[in-house]
Coordinates of C-alpha atoms and ligand atoms in Angstrom, one line a residue:
M264 CA 29.8 10.8 -3.4
F265 CA 28.3 10.6 -6.8
D266 CA 30.7 12.2 -9.3
N267 CA 29.0 11.5 -12.7
P268 CA 25.3 12.4 -12.4
A269 CA 24.7 11.6 -16.1
M270 CA 25.3 7.9 -15.3
L271 CA 22.6 7.9 -12.6
V272 CA 19.8 8.5 -15.1
Q273 CA 19.0 5.7 -17.5
K274 CA 16.8 6.2 -20.6
N275 CA 13.9 4.1 -21.8
V276 CA 13.9 1.7 -18.9
P277 CA 11.3 -1.2 -19.0
L278 CA 9.1 -1.1 -15.9
Q279 CA 7.3 -4.4 -16.0
A280 CA 9.7 -5.9 -13.3
F281 CA 9.2 -2.7 -11.2
N282 CA 5.4 -2.8 -10.9
T283 CA 3.7 -5.8 -9.2
F284 CA 0.9 -5.7 -11.8
H285 CA 3.7 -6.5 -14.3
I286 CA 2.2 -4.1 -16.8
V287 CA 4.4 -3.4 -19.8
A288 CA 5.5 0.3 -19.8
K289 CA 8.7 2.3 -20.0
A290 CA 10.2 5.1 -18.0
S291 CA 11.4 7.7 -20.4
A292 CA 14.2 8.2 -17.8
L293 CA 14.9 6.5 -14.4
A294 CA 17.3 7.1 -11.7
R295 CA 18.1 4.4 -9.1
I296 CA 18.3 6.1 -5.7
A297 CA 20.6 4.2 -3.3
S298 CA 21.2 7.1 -0.9
E299 CA 20.2 10.7 -0.3
S300 CA 23.3 11.9 -2.2
D301 CA 21.8 10.3 -5.3
V302 CA 18.8 12.5 -5.0
L303 CA 21.1 15.5 -4.5
A304 CA 23.0 14.5 -7.6
V305 CA 19.8 14.5 -9.7
L306 CA 18.8 17.8 -8.2
A307 CA 22.2 19.3 -9.0
D308 CA 22.0 18.2 -12.6
P309 CA 20.6 21.0 -14.8
D310 CA 19.0 18.5 -17.2
W311 CA 16.9 17.1 -14.4
A312 CA 16.7 19.6 -11.5
T313 CA 13.4 21.2 -12.6
E314 CA 11.9 18.2 -14.5
P315 CA 8.7 16.6 -13.0
K316 CA 9.5 13.5 -10.9
F317 CA 7.7 10.4 -10.0
V318 CA 8.7 8.4 -6.9
L319 CA 8.5 4.6 -7.3
G320 CA 8.9 2.2 -4.4
G321 CA 8.1 -1.4 -4.8
G322 CA 5.5 -0.6 -7.5
S323 CA 2.9 -2.4 -5.5
N324 CA 0.4 0.4 -5.6
V325 CA 0.5 1.8 -9.1
V326 CA -1.4 1.2 -12.4
L327 CA 0.7 2.2 -15.3
T328 CA -1.5 3.3 -18.2
G329 CA 1.3 4.2 -20.5
D330 CA 5.0 5.1 -20.6
V331 CA 6.0 7.3 -17.7
K332 CA 7.1 10.8 -18.8
P333 CA 8.4 12.3 -15.5
L334 CA 11.8 11.2 -14.3
V335 CA 11.2 8.0 -12.2
L336 CA 13.1 8.0 -8.9
K337 CA 13.4 4.3 -8.1
V338 CA 14.1 4.2 -4.3
E339 CA 16.6 1.6 -3.3
I340 CA 17.8 3.0 0.1
M341 CA 18.6 0.1 2.4
G342 CA 19.4 -0.5 6.1
R343 CA 17.5 -1.4 9.2
Q344 CA 18.5 -0.8 12.8
L345 CA 17.3 -0.1 16.3
V346 CA 17.9 3.7 16.7
S347 CA 16.6 4.3 20.2
E348 CA 14.4 3.1 23.0
T349 CA 11.7 4.8 25.2
D350 CA 10.1 3.4 28.3
K351 CA 7.3 2.0 26.1
A352 CA 8.8 1.3 22.7
F353 CA 11.7 0.2 20.6
I354 CA 12.3 2.7 17.8
V355 CA 13.4 0.8 14.8
E356 CA 14.4 2.5 11.5
A357 CA 14.5 1.1 8.0
G358 CA 15.6 2.5 4.6
A359 CA 12.8 3.3 2.2
G360 CA 13.9 0.7 -0.3
E361 CA 13.8 -2.2 2.2
N362 CA 11.2 -4.9 1.2
W363 CA 8.3 -4.5 3.7
H364 CA 7.7 -8.2 4.4
E365 CA 11.4 -8.9 4.9
F366 CA 11.6 -6.0 7.3
V367 CA 8.6 -7.3 9.3
S368 CA 10.3 -10.8 9.5
W369 CA 13.5 -9.1 10.7
T370 CA 11.8 -7.1 13.5
L371 CA 10.4 -10.4 14.9
V372 CA 13.7 -12.2 14.8
Q373 CA 15.3 -9.2 16.6
G374 CA 12.6 -9.4 19.3
Y375 CA 10.6 -6.3 18.4
P376 CA 7.1 -7.5 17.7
G377 CA 4.2 -5.3 16.6
L378 CA 4.2 -5.4 12.8
E379 CA 3.1 -9.1 12.5
N380 CA -0.5 -8.5 11.4
M381 CA 0.9 -6.6 8.4
A382 CA 3.1 -9.5 7.2
L383 CA 3.3 -10.3 3.5
I384 CA 1.9 -6.9 2.3
P385 CA 3.7 -6.4 -1.0
G386 CA 5.9 -3.3 -1.4
T387 CA 8.6 -1.4 0.3
V388 CA 9.1 0.3 3.6
G389 CA 9.1 3.7 1.9
A390 CA 5.7 3.1 0.3
S391 CA 4.1 1.9 3.6
P392 CA 3.3 5.3 5.0
V393 CA 2.1 6.7 1.6
Q394 CA -1.1 4.7 1.7
N395 CA -1.0 3.9 5.4
I396 CA -1.0 0.1 4.8
G397 CA -3.0 -2.1 7.1
A398 CA -4.3 -5.6 7.7
Y399 CA -6.0 -7.6 10.4
G400 CA -6.7 -4.8 12.7
V401 CA -3.4 -3.0 12.6
E402 CA -2.6 0.0 10.4
L403 CA 0.8 1.5 9.8
Q404 CA -0.2 4.6 11.7
D405 CA -0.6 2.5 14.9
R406 CA 3.1 1.6 14.8
F407 CA 4.6 4.7 13.1
D408 CA 7.1 7.0 14.9
S409 CA 8.4 9.3 12.2
L410 CA 10.0 9.5 8.8
D411 CA 12.7 11.5 7.0
A412 CA 12.1 12.8 3.5
M413 CA 13.8 15.0 1.0
D414 CA 12.1 18.0 -0.6
L415 CA 12.5 17.5 -4.4
Q416 CA 12.7 21.2 -5.1
T417 CA 15.2 22.3 -2.4
G418 CA 17.0 19.1 -1.6
Q419 CA 16.3 19.8 2.1
I420 CA 15.8 16.8 4.4
F421 CA 12.8 17.1 6.9
S422 CA 11.2 14.8 9.4
L423 CA 7.4 14.2 9.8
N424 CA 5.6 12.7 12.8
A425 CA 2.3 10.8 12.5
A426 CA 0.1 13.9 12.8
Q427 CA 2.1 15.7 10.1
C428 CA 1.7 12.7 7.8
A429 CA -2.1 13.2 8.0
F430 CA -2.8 9.5 7.9
G431 CA -6.3 8.3 7.0
Y432 CA -7.7 5.0 5.8
R433 CA -5.2 4.1 3.0
D434 CA -4.3 7.7 2.8
S435 CA -1.6 10.3 3.8
I436 CA -0.2 13.6 2.8
F437 CA 2.0 11.8 0.2
K438 CA -1.1 10.8 -1.8
H439 CA -2.3 14.4 -2.3
S440 CA -1.0 17.1 -4.6
S441 CA -0.4 20.5 -3.0
S442 CA -3.4 21.9 -4.8
S443 CA -5.8 19.0 -4.2
N444 CA -7.6 20.7 -1.3
A445 CA -7.4 24.2 -2.7
D446 CA -11.0 24.1 -3.9
K447 CA -12.2 23.6 -0.4
G448 CA -10.3 26.7 0.7
Q449 CA -7.9 24.6 2.8
K450 CA -4.2 25.2 3.0
A451 CA -2.6 23.1 0.3
L452 CA -0.2 20.7 2.0
G453 CA 0.1 17.7 -0.3
L454 CA 3.5 16.2 -0.9
K455 CA 2.7 13.9 -3.9
D456 CA 5.7 13.9 -6.2
R457 CA 7.2 16.8 -4.2
A458 CA 9.2 14.7 -1.7
V459 CA 10.9 11.4 -1.5
I460 CA 10.8 9.3 1.6
L461 CA 14.3 8.2 2.7
R462 CA 13.8 6.4 6.0
V463 CA 10.9 5.4 8.2
R464 CA 10.9 4.8 12.0
F465 CA 8.5 2.6 13.8
A466 CA 7.6 2.5 17.5
L467 CA 7.2 -1.1 18.5
P468 CA 5.6 -1.7 21.9
K469 CA 7.7 -3.2 24.7
L470 CA 4.5 -4.4 26.4
W471 CA 3.3 -6.3 23.3
K472 CA -0.2 -7.7 23.1
P473 CA -1.6 -9.6 20.1
V474 CA -4.2 -7.7 18.1
L475 CA -7.0 -10.1 17.5
G476 CA -10.7 -10.0 16.5
Y477 CA -10.6 -10.8 12.8
A478 CA -12.6 -13.8 11.7
D479 CA -9.8 -15.3 9.7
I480 CA -7.4 -15.1 12.6
D481 CA -10.0 -16.3 15.2
R482 CA -10.4 -19.4 13.0
K483 CA -6.7 -20.1 13.1
M484 CA -6.7 -19.7 16.9
A485 CA -9.6 -22.2 17.2
E486 CA -8.0 -24.7 14.8
N487 CA -4.8 -24.6 16.8
G488 CA -6.4 -24.4 20.2
I489 CA -4.5 -21.3 21.1
S490 CA -6.1 -18.2 22.8
Q491 CA -2.9 -16.1 23.4
P492 CA -0.8 -16.4 20.3
T493 CA 2.8 -15.2 20.1
A494 CA 3.8 -12.6 17.6
K495 CA 5.5 -15.4 15.5
Q496 CA 2.3 -17.5 15.5
L497 CA 0.2 -14.5 14.4
F498 CA 2.8 -13.8 11.7
D499 CA 2.6 -17.3 10.4
W500 CA -1.2 -17.3 10.4
V501 CA -1.5 -14.0 8.6
C502 CA 0.9 -15.4 6.0
E503 CA -1.2 -18.6 5.7
V504 CA -4.5 -16.6 5.4
R505 CA -3.0 -14.2 2.8
R506 CA -1.5 -17.0 0.8
T507 CA -4.9 -18.8 0.5
K508 CA -6.9 -15.6 -0.3
L509 CA -4.6 -13.3 -2.1
P510 CA -2.5 -13.9 -5.3
D511 CA 1.3 -13.7 -4.9
P512 CA 2.5 -10.9 -7.2
A513 CA 5.6 -13.0 -8.0
V514 CA 3.2 -15.4 -9.7
I515 CA 0.1 -13.4 -10.7
G516 CA 0.4 -9.7 -11.2
N517 CA -1.8 -7.6 -8.9
V518 CA -1.6 -4.6 -6.5
G519 CA -3.6 -6.1 -3.5
S520 CA -7.0 -4.6 -2.9
F521 CA -7.9 -2.5 -5.9
F522 CA -10.7 -0.5 -4.2
K523 CA -11.0 1.0 -0.7
N524 CA -13.8 -0.3 1.5
P525 CA -16.4 2.4 1.3
T526 CA -17.9 4.2 4.4
V527 CA -21.6 4.9 4.5
T528 CA -24.0 6.3 7.0
A529 CA -26.1 4.0 9.2
E530 CA -29.2 5.0 7.2
Q531 CA -27.5 4.1 3.9
C532 CA -26.4 0.8 5.4
A533 CA -29.9 0.0 6.7
D534 CA -31.2 0.6 3.2
I535 CA -28.7 -1.8 1.7
I536 CA -29.4 -4.4 4.4
G537 CA -33.1 -4.1 3.6
R538 CA -32.4 -5.1 0.0
D539 CA -29.4 -7.3 0.5
P540 CA -29.4 -8.8 4.0
K541 CA -26.1 -10.7 3.4
V542 CA -24.0 -7.5 2.9
V543 CA -20.8 -7.6 5.0
Y544 CA -20.3 -4.4 7.1
Y545 CA -18.3 -3.2 10.1
P546 CA -19.7 -0.4 12.4
L547 CA -17.0 2.3 13.1
A548 CA -16.5 4.2 16.3
D549 CA -17.9 7.4 14.8
G550 CA -21.3 5.8 14.0
S551 CA -20.5 5.4 10.3
I552 CA -20.3 2.0 8.7
K553 CA -17.6 0.4 6.5
L554 CA -18.8 -2.0 3.8
A555 CA -16.7 -4.8 2.4
A556 CA -16.1 -3.7 -1.2
G557 CA -15.1 -7.3 -2.1
W558 CA -18.6 -8.4 -1.1
L559 CA -20.3 -5.6 -3.2
I560 CA -18.2 -6.5 -6.3
D561 CA -18.8 -10.2 -5.8
A562 CA -22.6 -9.6 -5.4
C563 CA -22.5 -7.8 -8.8
G564 CA -21.2 -11.0 -10.3
W565 CA -17.7 -9.9 -11.1
R566 CA -15.6 -12.6 -9.5
G567 CA -13.6 -14.4 -12.2
K568 CA -14.6 -12.0 -15.0
S569 CA -12.1 -10.3 -17.3
V570 CA -11.6 -7.4 -19.7
G571 CA -8.9 -8.5 -22.1
Q572 CA -6.1 -9.8 -19.9
A573 CA -7.2 -7.9 -16.8
G574 CA -9.3 -10.0 -14.5
V575 CA -11.1 -10.1 -11.1
Y576 CA -9.4 -12.6 -8.9
E577 CA -11.4 -15.8 -8.4
K578 CA -10.9 -16.0 -4.7
Q579 CA -11.3 -12.4 -3.7
A580 CA -13.2 -9.9 -5.9
L581 CA -11.5 -6.9 -4.4
V582 CA -8.3 -7.9 -6.2
L583 CA -7.7 -7.2 -9.9
V584 CA -5.1 -9.4 -11.6
N585 CA -3.0 -9.5 -14.7
R586 CA -3.7 -12.8 -16.5
G587 CA -0.5 -12.5 -18.5
A588 CA 2.9 -13.8 -17.6
V589 CA 5.0 -12.0 -14.9
D590 CA 7.6 -11.0 -17.5
G591 CA 4.8 -8.8 -19.0
S592 CA 4.2 -11.0 -22.1
D593 CA 0.6 -11.5 -23.2
G594 CA -0.4 -9.3 -20.3
A595 CA -3.0 -6.7 -19.4
T596 CA -2.5 -3.1 -20.4
G597 CA -3.1 -0.4 -17.9
G598 CA -6.1 0.6 -20.1
E599 CA -7.6 -2.8 -19.7
V600 CA -7.2 -2.7 -15.9
M601 CA -8.9 0.7 -15.8
T602 CA -11.7 -0.3 -18.2
L603 CA -12.4 -3.2 -15.9
A604 CA -12.2 -1.0 -12.8
K605 CA -14.7 1.5 -14.3
A606 CA -17.1 -1.2 -15.3
I607 CA -17.0 -2.6 -11.8
Q608 CA -17.5 0.9 -10.3
T609 CA -20.5 1.5 -12.6
S610 CA -22.2 -1.8 -11.7
V611 CA -21.7 -1.3 -8.0
Y612 CA -23.0 2.2 -8.3
E613 CA -26.1 1.1 -10.2
R614 CA -26.9 -1.6 -7.8
F615 CA -25.9 -0.1 -4.4
G616 CA -25.6 3.6 -5.1
I617 CA -22.0 3.5 -3.8
R618 CA -19.0 4.9 -5.6
L619 CA -15.9 2.7 -5.1
E620 CA -12.6 4.6 -4.9
P621 CA -9.5 2.9 -6.3
E622 CA -6.6 2.3 -3.8
P623 CA -3.7 2.4 -6.2
V624 CA -2.2 5.5 -7.9
V625 CA -3.1 5.6 -11.6
V626 CA -0.1 6.9 -13.7
Ligands
LIG41 N1 -16.0 -11.0 0.4 C1 -16.8 -11.6 -0.4 N2 -16.5 -11.9 -1.7 C2 -15.2 -11.5 -2.2 C3 -14.3 -10.9 -1.3 C4 -14.7 -10.6 0.0 O1 -18.0 -11.9 0.0 O2 -15.0 -11.8 -3.3 C5 -16.3 -10.8 1.8 C6 -15.5 -11.7 2.7 O3 -16.2 -13.0 2.9 C7 -15.5 -11.0 4.0 C8 -15.5 -9.5 3.6 O4 -15.9 -9.5 2.2 O5 -16.6 -11.2 4.8 C9 -14.2 -8.8 3.8 O6 -13.2 -9.6 3.1 P1 -11.7 -9.7 3.7 O7 -11.7 -10.2 5.1 O8 -10.9 -10.5 2.7 O9 -11.1 -8.3 3.8 P2 -11.2 -7.0 2.8 O10 -12.1 -6.0 3.5 O11 -11.6 -7.4 1.5 C10 -9.2 -5.7 3.8 C11 -8.0 -4.9 3.3 C12 -6.9 -5.9 3.0 C13 -6.6 -6.7 4.2 C14 -7.8 -7.4 4.8 C15 -7.6 -8.0 6.1 C16 -8.9 -2.9 2.2 C17 -9.2 -2.2 0.9 N3 -8.4 -4.2 2.1 O12 -9.7 -6.5 2.8 O13 -5.8 -5.1 2.6 O14 -5.6 -7.6 4.0 O15 -8.9 -6.4 5.0 O16 -7.4 -7.0 7.1 O17 -9.0 -2.3 3.3 C18 -4.8 -4.3 0.6 O18 -5.0 -3.1 1.1 O19 -4.1 -4.4 -0.5 C19 -5.2 -5.4 1.4 C20 -5.1 -6.7 0.9

């Protein structure tokens, strides 16, 4: 039980260690949330009950463009366990504050494969459903069972299944404000800043099969002469591929892919192929086509370029990096990152007629 709510909330807290871009910014006020009773203590405190709140997980999907005015809820709820079994799956639960990659490693050691393709994605378990993380042919929604969250107005705990999370490509109900669809006449259902995720449950298949078919992974299979890898082999290969292509946020500040891969119609794609035959694209089941945003940005000459201390990563143009130190010194501001992002969007639009959409949340 928390008996002194005032102690829970700290003022003027530096955030550079709490966002993987390592951008220097402060939270006007921050509460570390180790359990649901900590959320209830904040909600019971008249100073904070009705104040706007911002939920921060591992900070791996945010760009801080200034000090954060809403009360930051820094989620540190831990714990991981097998909670039940069905004929087909192990249902494994983890606290929202658990580190994603460590959780993935743990599931493999316990004998519950299924998350290996998503190894080494930065961030926390609680952030994983927010943007429906994914890599090498597996998305979170493929392995998701359900989650528990707390309503930040009423303090009530509720559970959501996959359909209720409204997963899309790097998207979910947690990325939308309740009013964001109102202009389309749709019922407003967004949970952005309205709920805090407490625990997430995953359904990990008992009849596990490797998910293959990605060029980088196929190459590893050929190099090793293996056609049916184990989950641990896949895990190791995914880690190796990511370490060669993507910057480690502990060394170079970044938030992974900065833009989503855009989807276009077959006609638009044919038009682009006509002008740029080397464009990288993937046909989708519904007839639309996904383009590799990294290729589009690279083709516009952005790889290695910078605005101030914000840069385009030399080995993967989809990733923007902070060229300063990880302690935040001499680093990029959120403004520099966004200026660079806008310049990239403009040049990709002018050359290809495609509007790139950022993946992270801009605060
Ligand atoms: N490419 C270039 N130049 C570049 C970057 C990429 O030509 O500077 C080309 C590559 O050669 C490749 C294609 O673009 O042919 C796609 O690149 P890659 O395989 O690296 O994947 P991606 O589409 O850029 C997506 C996810 C990654 C995920 C990988 C692997 C998104 C926005 N990104 O990247 O997810 O790890 O596929 O599945 O969907 C993330 O979301 O933070 C993330 C890293």
